[in-house]
mmCIF file of C-alpha atoms in Angstrom:
data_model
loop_
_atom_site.group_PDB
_atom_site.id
_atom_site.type_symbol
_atom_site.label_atom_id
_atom_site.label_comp_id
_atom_site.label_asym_id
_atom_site.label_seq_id
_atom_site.Cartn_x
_atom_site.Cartn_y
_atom_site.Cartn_z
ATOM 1 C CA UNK A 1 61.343 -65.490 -74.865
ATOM 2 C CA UNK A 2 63.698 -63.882 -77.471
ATOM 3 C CA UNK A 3 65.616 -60.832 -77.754
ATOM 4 C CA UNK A 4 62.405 -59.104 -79.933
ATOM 5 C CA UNK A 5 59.722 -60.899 -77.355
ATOM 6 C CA UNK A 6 57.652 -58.175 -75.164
ATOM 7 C CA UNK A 7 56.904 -60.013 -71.408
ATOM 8 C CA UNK A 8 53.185 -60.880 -71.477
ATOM 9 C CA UNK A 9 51.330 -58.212 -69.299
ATOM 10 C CA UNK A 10 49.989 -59.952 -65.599
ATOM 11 C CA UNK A 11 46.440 -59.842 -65.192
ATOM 12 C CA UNK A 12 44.659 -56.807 -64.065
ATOM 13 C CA UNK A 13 43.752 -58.415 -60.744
ATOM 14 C CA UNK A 14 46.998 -59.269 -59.867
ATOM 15 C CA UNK A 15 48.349 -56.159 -61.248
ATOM 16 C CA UNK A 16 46.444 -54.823 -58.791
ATOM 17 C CA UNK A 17 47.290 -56.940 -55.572
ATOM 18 C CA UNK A 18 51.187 -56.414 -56.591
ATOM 19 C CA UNK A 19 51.054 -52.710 -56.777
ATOM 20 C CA UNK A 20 49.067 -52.910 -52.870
ATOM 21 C CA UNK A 21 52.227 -54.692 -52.057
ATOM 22 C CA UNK A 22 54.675 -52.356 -53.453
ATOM 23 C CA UNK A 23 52.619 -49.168 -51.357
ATOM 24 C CA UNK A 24 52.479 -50.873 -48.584
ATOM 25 C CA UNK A 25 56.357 -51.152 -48.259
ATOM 26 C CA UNK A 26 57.367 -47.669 -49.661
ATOM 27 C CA UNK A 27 54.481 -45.491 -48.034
ATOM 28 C CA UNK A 28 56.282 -45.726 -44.697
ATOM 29 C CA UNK A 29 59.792 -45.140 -45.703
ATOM 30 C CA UNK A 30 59.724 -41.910 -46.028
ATOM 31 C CA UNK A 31 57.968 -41.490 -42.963
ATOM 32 C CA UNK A 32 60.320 -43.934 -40.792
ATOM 33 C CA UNK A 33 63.468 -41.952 -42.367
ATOM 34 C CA UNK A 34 62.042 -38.674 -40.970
ATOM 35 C CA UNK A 35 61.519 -40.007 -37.870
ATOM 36 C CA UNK A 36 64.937 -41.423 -37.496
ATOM 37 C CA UNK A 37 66.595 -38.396 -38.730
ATOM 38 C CA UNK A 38 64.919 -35.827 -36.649
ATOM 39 C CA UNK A 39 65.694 -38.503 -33.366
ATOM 40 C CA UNK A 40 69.522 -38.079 -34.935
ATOM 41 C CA UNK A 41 69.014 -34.150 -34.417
ATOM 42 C CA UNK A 42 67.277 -34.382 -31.291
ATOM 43 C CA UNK A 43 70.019 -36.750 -30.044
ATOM 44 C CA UNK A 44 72.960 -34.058 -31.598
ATOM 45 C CA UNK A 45 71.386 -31.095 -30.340
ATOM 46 C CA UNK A 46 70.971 -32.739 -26.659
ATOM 47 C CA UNK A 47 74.686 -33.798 -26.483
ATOM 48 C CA UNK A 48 75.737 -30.381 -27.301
ATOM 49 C CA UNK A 49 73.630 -28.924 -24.496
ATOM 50 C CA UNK A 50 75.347 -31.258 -22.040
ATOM 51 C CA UNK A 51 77.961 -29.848 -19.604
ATOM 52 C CA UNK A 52 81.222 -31.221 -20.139
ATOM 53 C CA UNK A 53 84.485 -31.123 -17.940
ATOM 54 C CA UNK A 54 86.061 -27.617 -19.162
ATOM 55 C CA UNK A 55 86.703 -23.917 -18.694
ATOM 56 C CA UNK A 56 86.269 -21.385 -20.758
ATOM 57 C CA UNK A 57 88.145 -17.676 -20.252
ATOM 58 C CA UNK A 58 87.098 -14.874 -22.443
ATOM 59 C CA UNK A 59 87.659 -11.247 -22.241
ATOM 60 C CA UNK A 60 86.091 -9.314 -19.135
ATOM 61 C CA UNK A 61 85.819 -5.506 -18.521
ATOM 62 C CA UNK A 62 88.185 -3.404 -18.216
ATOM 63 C CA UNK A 63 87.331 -1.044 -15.152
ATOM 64 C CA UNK A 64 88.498 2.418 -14.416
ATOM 65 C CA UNK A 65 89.781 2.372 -10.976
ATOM 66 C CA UNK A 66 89.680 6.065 -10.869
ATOM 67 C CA UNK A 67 85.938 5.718 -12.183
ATOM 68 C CA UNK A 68 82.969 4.228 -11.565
ATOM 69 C CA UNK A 69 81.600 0.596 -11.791
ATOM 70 C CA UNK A 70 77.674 -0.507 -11.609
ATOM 71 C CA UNK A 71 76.823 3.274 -10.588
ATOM 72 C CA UNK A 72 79.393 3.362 -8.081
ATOM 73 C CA UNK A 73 82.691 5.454 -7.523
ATOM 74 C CA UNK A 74 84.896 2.646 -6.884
ATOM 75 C CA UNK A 75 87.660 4.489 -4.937
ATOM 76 C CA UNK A 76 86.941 6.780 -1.968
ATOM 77 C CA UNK A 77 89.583 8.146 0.315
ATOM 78 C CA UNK A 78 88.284 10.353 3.097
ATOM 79 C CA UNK A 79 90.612 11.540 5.817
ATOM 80 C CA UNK A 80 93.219 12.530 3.952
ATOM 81 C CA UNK A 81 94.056 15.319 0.980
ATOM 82 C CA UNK A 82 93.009 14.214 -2.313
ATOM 83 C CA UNK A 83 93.892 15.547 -5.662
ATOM 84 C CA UNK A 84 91.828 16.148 -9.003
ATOM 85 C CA UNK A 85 93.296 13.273 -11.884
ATOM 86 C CA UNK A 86 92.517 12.863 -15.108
ATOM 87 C CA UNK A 87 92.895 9.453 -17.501
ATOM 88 C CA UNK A 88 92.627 5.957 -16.732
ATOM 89 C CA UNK A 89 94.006 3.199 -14.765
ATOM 90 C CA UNK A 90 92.150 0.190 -15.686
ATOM 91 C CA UNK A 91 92.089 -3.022 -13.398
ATOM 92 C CA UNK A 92 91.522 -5.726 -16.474
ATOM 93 C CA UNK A 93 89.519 -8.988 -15.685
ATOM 94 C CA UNK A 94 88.404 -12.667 -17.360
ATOM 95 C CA UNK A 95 85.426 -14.081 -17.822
ATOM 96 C CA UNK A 96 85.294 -17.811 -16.777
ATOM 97 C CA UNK A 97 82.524 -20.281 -17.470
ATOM 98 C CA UNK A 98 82.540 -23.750 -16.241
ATOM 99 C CA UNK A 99 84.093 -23.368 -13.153
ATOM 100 C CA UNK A 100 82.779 -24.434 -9.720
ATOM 101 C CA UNK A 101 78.946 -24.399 -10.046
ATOM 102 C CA UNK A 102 78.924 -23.298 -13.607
ATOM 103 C CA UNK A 103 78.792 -25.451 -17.070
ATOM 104 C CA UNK A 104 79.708 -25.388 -20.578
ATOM 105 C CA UNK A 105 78.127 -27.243 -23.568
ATOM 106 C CA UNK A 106 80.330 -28.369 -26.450
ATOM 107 C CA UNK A 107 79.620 -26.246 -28.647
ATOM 108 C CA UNK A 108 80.762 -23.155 -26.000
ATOM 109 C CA UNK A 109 84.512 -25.468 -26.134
ATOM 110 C CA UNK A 110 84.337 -25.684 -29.978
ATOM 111 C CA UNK A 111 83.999 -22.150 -30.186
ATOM 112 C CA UNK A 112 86.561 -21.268 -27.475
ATOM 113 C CA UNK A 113 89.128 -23.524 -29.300
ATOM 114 C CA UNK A 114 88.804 -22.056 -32.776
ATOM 115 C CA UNK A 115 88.644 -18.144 -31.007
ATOM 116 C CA UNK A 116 91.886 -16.772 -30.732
ATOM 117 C CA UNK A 117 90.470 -14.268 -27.805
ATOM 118 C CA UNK A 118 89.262 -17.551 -25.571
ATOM 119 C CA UNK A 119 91.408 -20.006 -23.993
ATOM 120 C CA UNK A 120 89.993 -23.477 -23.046
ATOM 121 C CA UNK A 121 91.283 -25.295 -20.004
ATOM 122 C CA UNK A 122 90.518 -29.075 -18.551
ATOM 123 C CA UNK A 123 88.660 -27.668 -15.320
ATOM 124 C CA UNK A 124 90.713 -30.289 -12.767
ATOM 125 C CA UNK A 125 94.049 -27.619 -14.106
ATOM 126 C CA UNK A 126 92.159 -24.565 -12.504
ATOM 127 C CA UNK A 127 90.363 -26.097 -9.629
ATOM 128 C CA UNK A 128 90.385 -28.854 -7.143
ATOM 129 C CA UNK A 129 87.846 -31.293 -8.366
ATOM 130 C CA UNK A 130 85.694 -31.302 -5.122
ATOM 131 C CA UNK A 131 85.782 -27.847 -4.867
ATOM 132 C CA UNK A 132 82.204 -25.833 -4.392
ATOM 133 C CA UNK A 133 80.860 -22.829 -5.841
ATOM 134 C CA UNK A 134 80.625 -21.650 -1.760
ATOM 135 C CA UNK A 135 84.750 -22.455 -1.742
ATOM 136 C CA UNK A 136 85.310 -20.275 -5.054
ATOM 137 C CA UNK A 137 83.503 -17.420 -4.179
ATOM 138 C CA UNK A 138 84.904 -17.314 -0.791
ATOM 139 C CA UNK A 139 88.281 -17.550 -1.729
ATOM 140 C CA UNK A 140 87.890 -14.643 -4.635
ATOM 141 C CA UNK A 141 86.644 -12.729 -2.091
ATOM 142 C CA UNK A 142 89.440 -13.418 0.498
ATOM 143 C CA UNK A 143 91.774 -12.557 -2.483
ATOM 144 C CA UNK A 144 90.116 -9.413 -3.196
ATOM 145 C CA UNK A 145 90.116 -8.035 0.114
ATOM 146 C CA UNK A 146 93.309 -8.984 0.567
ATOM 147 C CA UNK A 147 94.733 -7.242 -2.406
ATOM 148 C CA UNK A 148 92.681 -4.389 -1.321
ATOM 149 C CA UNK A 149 94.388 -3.491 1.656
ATOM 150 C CA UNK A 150 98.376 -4.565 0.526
ATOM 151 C CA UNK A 151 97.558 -1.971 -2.707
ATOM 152 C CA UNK A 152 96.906 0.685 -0.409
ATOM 153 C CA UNK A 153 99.827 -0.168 1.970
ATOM 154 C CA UNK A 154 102.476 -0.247 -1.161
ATOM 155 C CA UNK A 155 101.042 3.316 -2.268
ATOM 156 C CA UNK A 156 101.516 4.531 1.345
ATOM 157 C CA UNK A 157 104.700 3.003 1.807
ATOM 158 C CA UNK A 158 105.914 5.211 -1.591
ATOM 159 C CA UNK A 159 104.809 8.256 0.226
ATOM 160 C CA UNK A 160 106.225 7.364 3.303
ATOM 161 C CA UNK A 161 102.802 7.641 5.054
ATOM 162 C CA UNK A 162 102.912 5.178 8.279
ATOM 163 C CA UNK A 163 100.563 2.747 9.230
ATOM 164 C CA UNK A 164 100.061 -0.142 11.620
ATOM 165 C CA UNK A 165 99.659 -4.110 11.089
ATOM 166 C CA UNK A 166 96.385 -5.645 12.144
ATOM 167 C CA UNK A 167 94.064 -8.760 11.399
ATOM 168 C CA UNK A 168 90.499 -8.758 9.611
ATOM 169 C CA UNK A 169 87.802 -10.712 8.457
ATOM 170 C CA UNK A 170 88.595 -11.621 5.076
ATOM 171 C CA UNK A 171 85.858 -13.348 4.224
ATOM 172 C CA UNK A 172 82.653 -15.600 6.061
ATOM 173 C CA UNK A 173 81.861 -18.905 4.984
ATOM 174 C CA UNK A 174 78.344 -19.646 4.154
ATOM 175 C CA UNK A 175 76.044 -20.725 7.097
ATOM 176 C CA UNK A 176 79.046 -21.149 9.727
ATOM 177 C CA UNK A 177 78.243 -19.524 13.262
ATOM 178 C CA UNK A 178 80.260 -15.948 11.976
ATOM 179 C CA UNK A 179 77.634 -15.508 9.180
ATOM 180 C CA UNK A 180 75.252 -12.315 10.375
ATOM 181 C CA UNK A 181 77.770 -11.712 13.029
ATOM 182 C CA UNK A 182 80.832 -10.553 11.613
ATOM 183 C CA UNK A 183 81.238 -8.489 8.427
ATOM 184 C CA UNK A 184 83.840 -8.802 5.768
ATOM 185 C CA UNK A 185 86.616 -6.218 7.036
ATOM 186 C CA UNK A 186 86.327 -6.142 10.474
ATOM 187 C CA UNK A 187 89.295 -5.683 12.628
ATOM 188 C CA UNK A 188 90.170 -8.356 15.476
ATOM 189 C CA UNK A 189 90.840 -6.734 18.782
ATOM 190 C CA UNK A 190 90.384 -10.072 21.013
ATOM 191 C CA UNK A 191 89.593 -13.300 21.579
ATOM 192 C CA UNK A 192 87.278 -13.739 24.859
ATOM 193 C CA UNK A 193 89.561 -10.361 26.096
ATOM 194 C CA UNK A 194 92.794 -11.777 24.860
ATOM 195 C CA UNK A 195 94.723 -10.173 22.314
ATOM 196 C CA UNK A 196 97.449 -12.113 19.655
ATOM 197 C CA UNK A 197 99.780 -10.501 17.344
ATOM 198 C CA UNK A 198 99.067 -12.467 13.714
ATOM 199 C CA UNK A 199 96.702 -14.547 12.290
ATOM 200 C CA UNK A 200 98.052 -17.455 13.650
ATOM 201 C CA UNK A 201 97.370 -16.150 17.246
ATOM 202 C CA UNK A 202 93.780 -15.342 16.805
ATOM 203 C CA UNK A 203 93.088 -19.270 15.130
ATOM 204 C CA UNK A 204 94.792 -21.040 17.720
ATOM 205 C CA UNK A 205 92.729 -18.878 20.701
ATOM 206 C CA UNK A 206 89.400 -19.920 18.809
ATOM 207 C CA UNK A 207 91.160 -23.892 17.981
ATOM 208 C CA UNK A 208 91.739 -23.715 21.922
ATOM 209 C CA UNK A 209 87.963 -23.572 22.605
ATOM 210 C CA UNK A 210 86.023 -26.949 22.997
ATOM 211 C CA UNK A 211 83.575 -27.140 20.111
ATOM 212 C CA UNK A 212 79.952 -25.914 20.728
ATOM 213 C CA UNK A 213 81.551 -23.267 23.103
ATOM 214 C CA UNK A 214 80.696 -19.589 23.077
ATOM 215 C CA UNK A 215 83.152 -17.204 22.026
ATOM 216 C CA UNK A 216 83.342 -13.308 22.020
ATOM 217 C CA UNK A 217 85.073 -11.607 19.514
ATOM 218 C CA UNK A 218 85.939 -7.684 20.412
ATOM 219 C CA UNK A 219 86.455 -6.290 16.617
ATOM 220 C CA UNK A 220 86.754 -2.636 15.243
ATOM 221 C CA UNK A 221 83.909 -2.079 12.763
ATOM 222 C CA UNK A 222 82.995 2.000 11.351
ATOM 223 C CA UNK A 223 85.766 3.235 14.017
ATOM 224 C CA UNK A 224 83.574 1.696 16.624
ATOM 225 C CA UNK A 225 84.416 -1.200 19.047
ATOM 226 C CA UNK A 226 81.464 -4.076 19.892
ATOM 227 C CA UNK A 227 81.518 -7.468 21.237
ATOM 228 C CA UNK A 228 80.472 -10.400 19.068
ATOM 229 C CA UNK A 229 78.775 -13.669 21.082
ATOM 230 C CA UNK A 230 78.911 -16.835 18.834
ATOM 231 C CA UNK A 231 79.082 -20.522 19.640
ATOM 232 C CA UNK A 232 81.996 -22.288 17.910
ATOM 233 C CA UNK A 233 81.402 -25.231 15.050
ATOM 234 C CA UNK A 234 82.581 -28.746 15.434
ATOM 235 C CA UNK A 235 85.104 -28.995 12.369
ATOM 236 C CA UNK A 236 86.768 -32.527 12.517
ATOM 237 C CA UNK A 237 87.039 -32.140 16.261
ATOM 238 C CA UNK A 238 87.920 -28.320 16.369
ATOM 239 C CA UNK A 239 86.384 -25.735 17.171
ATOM 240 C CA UNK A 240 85.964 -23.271 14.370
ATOM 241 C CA UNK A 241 83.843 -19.957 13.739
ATOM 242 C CA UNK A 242 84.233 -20.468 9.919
ATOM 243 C CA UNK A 243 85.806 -17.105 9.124
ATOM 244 C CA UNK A 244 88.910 -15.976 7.133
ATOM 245 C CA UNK A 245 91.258 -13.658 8.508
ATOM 246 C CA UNK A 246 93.996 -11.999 6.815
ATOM 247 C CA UNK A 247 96.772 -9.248 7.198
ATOM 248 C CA UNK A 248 94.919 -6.171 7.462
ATOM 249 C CA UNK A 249 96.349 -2.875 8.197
ATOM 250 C CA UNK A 250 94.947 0.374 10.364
ATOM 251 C CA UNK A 251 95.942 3.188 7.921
ATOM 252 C CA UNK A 252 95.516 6.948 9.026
ATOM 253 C CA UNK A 253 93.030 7.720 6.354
ATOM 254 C CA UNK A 254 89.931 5.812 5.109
ATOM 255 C CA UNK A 255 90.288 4.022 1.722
ATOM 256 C CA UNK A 256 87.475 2.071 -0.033
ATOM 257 C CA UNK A 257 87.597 0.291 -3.223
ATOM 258 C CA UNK A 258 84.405 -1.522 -4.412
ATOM 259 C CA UNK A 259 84.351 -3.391 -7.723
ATOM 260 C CA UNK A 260 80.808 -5.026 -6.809
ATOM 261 C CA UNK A 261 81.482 -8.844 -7.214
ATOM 262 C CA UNK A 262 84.646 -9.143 -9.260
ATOM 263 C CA UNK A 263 87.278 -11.327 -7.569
ATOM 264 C CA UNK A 264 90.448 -12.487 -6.905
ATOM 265 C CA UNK A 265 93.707 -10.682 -6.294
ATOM 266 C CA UNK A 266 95.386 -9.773 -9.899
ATOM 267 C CA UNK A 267 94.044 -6.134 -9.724
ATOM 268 C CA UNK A 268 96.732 -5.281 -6.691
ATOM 269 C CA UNK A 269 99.369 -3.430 -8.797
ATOM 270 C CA UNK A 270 96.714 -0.792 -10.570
ATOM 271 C CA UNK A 271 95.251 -0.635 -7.158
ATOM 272 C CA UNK A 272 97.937 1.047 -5.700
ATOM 273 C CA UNK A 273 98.821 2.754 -8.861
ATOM 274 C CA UNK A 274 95.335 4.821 -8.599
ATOM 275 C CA UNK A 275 95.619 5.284 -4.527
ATOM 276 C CA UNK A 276 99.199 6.717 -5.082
ATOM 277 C CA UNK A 277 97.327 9.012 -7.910
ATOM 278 C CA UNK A 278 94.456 10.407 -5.575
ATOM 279 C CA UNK A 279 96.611 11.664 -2.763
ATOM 280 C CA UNK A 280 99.336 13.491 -5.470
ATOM 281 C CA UNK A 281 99.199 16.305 -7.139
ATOM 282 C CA UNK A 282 98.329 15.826 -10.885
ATOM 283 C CA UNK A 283 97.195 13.434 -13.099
ATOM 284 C CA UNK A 284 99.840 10.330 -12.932
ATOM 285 C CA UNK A 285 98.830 9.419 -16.520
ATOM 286 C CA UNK A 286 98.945 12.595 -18.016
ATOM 287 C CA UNK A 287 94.964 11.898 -19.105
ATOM 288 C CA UNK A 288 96.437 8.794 -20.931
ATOM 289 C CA UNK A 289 94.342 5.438 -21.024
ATOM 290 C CA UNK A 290 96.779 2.708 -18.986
ATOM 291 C CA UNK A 291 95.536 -0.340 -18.086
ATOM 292 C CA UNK A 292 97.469 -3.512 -16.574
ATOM 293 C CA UNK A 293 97.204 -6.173 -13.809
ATOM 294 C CA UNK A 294 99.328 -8.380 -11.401
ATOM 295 C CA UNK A 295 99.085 -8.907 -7.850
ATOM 296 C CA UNK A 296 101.308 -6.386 -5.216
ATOM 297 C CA UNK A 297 103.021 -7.749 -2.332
ATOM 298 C CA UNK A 298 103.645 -6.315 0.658
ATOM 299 C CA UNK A 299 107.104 -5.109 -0.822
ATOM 300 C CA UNK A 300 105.617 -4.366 -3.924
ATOM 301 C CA UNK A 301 106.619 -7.333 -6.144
ATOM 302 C CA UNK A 302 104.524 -7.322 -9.014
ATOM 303 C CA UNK A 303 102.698 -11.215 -9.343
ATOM 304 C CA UNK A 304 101.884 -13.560 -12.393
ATOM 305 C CA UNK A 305 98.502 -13.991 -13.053
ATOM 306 C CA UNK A 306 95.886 -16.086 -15.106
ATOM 307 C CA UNK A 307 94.517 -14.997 -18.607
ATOM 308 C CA UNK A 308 96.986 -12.491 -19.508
ATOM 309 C CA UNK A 309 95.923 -13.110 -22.905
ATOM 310 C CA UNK A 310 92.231 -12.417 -22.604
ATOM 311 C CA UNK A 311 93.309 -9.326 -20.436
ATOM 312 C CA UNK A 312 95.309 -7.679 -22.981
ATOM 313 C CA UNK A 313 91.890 -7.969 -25.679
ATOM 314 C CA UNK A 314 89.739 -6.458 -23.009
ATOM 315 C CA UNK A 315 91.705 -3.261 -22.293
ATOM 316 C CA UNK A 316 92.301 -2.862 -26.044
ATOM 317 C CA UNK A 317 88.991 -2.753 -26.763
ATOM 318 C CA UNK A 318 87.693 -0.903 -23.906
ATOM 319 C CA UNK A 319 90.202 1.705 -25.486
ATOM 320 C CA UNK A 320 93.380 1.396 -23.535
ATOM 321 C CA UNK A 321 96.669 2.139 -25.458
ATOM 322 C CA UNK A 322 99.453 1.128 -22.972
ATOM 323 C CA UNK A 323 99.564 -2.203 -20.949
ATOM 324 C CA UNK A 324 101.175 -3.006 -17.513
ATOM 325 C CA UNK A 325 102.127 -6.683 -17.246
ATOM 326 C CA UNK A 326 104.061 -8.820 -14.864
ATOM 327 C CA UNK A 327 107.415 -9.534 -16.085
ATOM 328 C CA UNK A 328 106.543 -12.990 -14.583
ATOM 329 C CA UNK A 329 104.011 -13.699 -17.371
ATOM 330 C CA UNK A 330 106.216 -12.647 -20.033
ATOM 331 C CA UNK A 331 106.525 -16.127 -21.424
ATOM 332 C CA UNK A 332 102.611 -15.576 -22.657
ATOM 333 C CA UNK A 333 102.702 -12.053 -23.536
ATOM 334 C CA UNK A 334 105.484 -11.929 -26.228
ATOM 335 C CA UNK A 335 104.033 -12.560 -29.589
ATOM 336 C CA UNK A 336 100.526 -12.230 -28.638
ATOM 337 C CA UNK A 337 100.137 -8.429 -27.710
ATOM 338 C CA UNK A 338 97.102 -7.145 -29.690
ATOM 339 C CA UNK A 339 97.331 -4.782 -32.383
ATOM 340 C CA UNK A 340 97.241 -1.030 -31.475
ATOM 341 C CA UNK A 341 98.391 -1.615 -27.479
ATOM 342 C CA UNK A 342 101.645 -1.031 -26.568
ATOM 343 C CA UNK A 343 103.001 -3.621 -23.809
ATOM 344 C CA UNK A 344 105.244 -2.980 -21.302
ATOM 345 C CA UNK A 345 106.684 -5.284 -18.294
ATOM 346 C CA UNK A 346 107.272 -4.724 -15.099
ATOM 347 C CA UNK A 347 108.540 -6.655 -11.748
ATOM 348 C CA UNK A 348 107.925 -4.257 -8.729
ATOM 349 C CA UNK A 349 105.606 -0.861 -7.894
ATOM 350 C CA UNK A 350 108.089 1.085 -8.340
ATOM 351 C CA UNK A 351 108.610 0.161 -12.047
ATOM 352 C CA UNK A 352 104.939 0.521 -12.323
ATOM 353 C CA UNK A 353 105.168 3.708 -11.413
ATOM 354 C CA UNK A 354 107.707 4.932 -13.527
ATOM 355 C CA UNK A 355 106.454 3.524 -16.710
ATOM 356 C CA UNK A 356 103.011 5.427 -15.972
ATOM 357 C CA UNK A 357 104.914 8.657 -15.058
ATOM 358 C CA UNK A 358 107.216 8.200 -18.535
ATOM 359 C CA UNK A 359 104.019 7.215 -20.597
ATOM 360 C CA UNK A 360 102.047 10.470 -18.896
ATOM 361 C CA UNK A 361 105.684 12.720 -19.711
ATOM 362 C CA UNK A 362 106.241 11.198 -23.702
ATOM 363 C CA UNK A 363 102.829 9.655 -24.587
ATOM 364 C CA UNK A 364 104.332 6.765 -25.756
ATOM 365 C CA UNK A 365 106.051 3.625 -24.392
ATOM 366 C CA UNK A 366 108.818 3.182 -26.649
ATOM 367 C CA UNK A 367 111.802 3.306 -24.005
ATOM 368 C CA UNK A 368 110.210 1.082 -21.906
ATOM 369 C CA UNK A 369 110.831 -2.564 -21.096
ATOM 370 C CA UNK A 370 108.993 -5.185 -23.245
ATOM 371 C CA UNK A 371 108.417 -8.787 -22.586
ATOM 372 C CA UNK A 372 110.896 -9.236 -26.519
ATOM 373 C CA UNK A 373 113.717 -7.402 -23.896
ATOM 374 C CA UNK A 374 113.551 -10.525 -21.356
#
C-alpha cells in the first residue's frame, strides 16, 4: 500500500464482532474506576476518623469567680461580713481533647497545627501512658479541691483572719469501699477513735489494718460529726479505703466555690483574689474586667501552669482587658500576648493583689511588670 492507498474496509461481519470486542473492554472501565476511586475516599475519610496518639488544647471559658457558672453563684461565704463588688475576676481554663478516655482524628491535629489559638501535644508528654480516664478525673478533682481551700487560706492569711490545719477527703476513687460513704470534703477526726496530726498519720492508721478489715472513720461533714463503717481493700497487700486526703483547713467562716466539673489547680491565685474581694470593702477591680491564673501555695507563691497561651485567647475574647500570669511562665507569654489585653506578671499574692488594686486606681497596667521586664 502506498502513500495515496486508502486501507480496504473489513467486512461488515467482522466489523461487527471487532466493535463487540472493543465494548466489551471499555464498558467497564469507567465503572471499575468509580469503584476504585470512591474505595480511595472511603479508605481517606476512615483514616481521618481514626484516633491517633495526640492532644489537642484550645481555648476554654473564662469564668467570673465573682459570678455565676451553669446557673450557679460560684462563691458563697456565709458566716462572715461580706461586701457588695463590682467587675470581674476571671479564673481562665483549656479545653483538652485526646486525653485519657478521649480521641482525636487527624484532621482535629491538622487543624490544631495550622491554628495559632491550639497547641498540639504527643499525649505520652501530658500523661502517663497507662493512665485512665477514672485516674484523670480523680486527680483534677483532688487538684481542685485542693486549690480551693489554700486560695481561701492565702486571702485569710492577708487579713490576718486565723484558722486551723486539718485533713479532708480530697477526692474518692471509683468503686473502692469509700465510694457512697465518704463525700468529697469531709474532715478526718479519727481513725477507729485515734486521732493523727497530717496526712501521713491518717494513711499509715488505715495501711496498719489487715486488708478486708472494718474500719470507722469519725469525720466532720455540715458542722456535724458521724461515724463511717467500711471494710478496707486489698491493694498489693495493703489495706486501703481508696480515698484522697489532702491539707484541709477549719476556717471560722463558710466558703464555697463551685465551678461544676472544671479541674485542676491553676485557678488558685484568682481564687483568693475574689475571697479577699468579698470580705473588703469595695470593689478590688474598680468594675474593671481582670482575668489571670496560676496555682497559690500555702505562702502564696504564684505557680506555672499549662496552656498559658490558649488562656490568654479565652479571657480576651470573653472581654477581659488585663491579664494575671505567673512570672514562672513568662518564657511562653512574651511575644504571644493577644492583641487588645494587657499582660502583666506576677510571682506571689501579694503582687497579685497590688496589680489588681493599681489596675482598679489607674485603669490601665502600664507601670506594671511584664513578662519583656524579666
Amino acid at each position: 500500500m502506498t502513500a495515496n492507498d486508502e486501507p480496504t474496509p473489513a467486512p461488515p461481519g467482522r466489523r461487527s464482532r471487532l466493535r463487540s470486542r472493543i465494548d466489551a473492554i471499555e464498558v467497564p472501565r469507567p465503572r471499575l474506576a468509580v469503584g476504585a476511586l470512591a474505595g480511595m475516599c472511603v479508605m481517606i475519610l476512615g483514616a481521618s476518623m481514626l484516633p491517633v496518639p495526640y492532644v489537642v488544647e484550645r481555648p476554654g471559658p473564662a469564668i467570673d469567680v465573682l459570678g455565676e457558672y451553669q446557673d450557679e453563684q460560684i462563691l458563697t461565704i456565709e458566716g462572715a461580713e461580706t461586701y457588695e463588688t463590682d467587675g470581674e475576676l476571671m479564673m481562665t481554663t483549656v479545653s483538652v481533647d485526646g486525653g485519657p478516655g478521649y480521641t482525636v482524628t487527624p484532621v482535629e491535629v491538622l487543624v490544631g497545627w495550622f491554628d495559632p489559638s491550639q497547641a498540639v501535644f504527643p499525649r505520652e508528654l501530658l500523661f502517663p501512658e497507662d493512665q485512665t480516664q477514672e485516674q484523670t478525673d480523680l486527680q483534677n478533682t483532688v487538684q481542685m479541691s485542693t486549690s480551693q481551700q489554700g486560695a481561701v487560706a492565702v486571702a485569710l492569711d492577708e487579713l490576718g483572719v486565723a484558722y486551723e490545719d486539718t485533713v479532708m477527703v480530697a477526692g474518692i476513687q471509683a468503686g473502692a469501699p469509700a465510694e457512697g460513704q465518704l463525700e468529697g470534703g469531709d474532715v478526718i477526726l479519727a481513725v477507729d477513735g485515734e486521732e493523727a496530726a497530717d496526712v501521713e498519720g491518717y494513711q499509715a492508721l488505715v495501711a496498719d489494718r489487715e486488708p478486708g478489715e472494718d474500719v470507722t472513720v469519725t469525720v466532720l461533714r455540715d458542722d456535724e460529726e458521724r461515724d463511717v463503717t467500711m471494710a478496707t481493700a486489698d491493694v498489693d497487700g495493703t489495706a486501703r479505703l481508696g480515698i484522697v486526703l489532702g491539707a484541709g483547713y477549719d476556717f471560722p467562716m463558710d466558703v464555697r466555690l463551685t465551678v461544676g466539673d472544671v479541674g485542676g489547680p491553676s485557678a488558685g491565685t484568682m481564687f483568693s483574689l475574689a475571697v479577699y474581694d468579698e470580705l473588703t470593702p469595695g470593689a478590688l477591680t474598680g468594675g474593671e474586667a481582670v482575668a489571670g491564673t496560676g496555682t497559690i501555695s500555702a505562702d502564696g507563691e504564684v505557680g506555672s501552669i499549662g496552656g498559658i497561651r490558649q488562656k490568654m485567647i479565652g479571657a480576651r475574647d470573653a472581654g477581659a482587658e488585663f491579664f494575671l500570669a505567673p512570672g514562672a511562665n513568662c518564657e511562653e507569654v512574651a511575644g504571644n500576648e493577644p492583641d487588645g489585653l494587657q499582660v502583666v506578671a506576677v510571682d506571689t499574692f501579694d503582687e497579685a493583689l497590688e496589680a489588681t488594686t493599681t489596675i482598679a486606681e489607674s485603669g490601665t497596667a502600664d507601670s506594671l511588670p511584664t513578662c519583656e521586664d524579666r
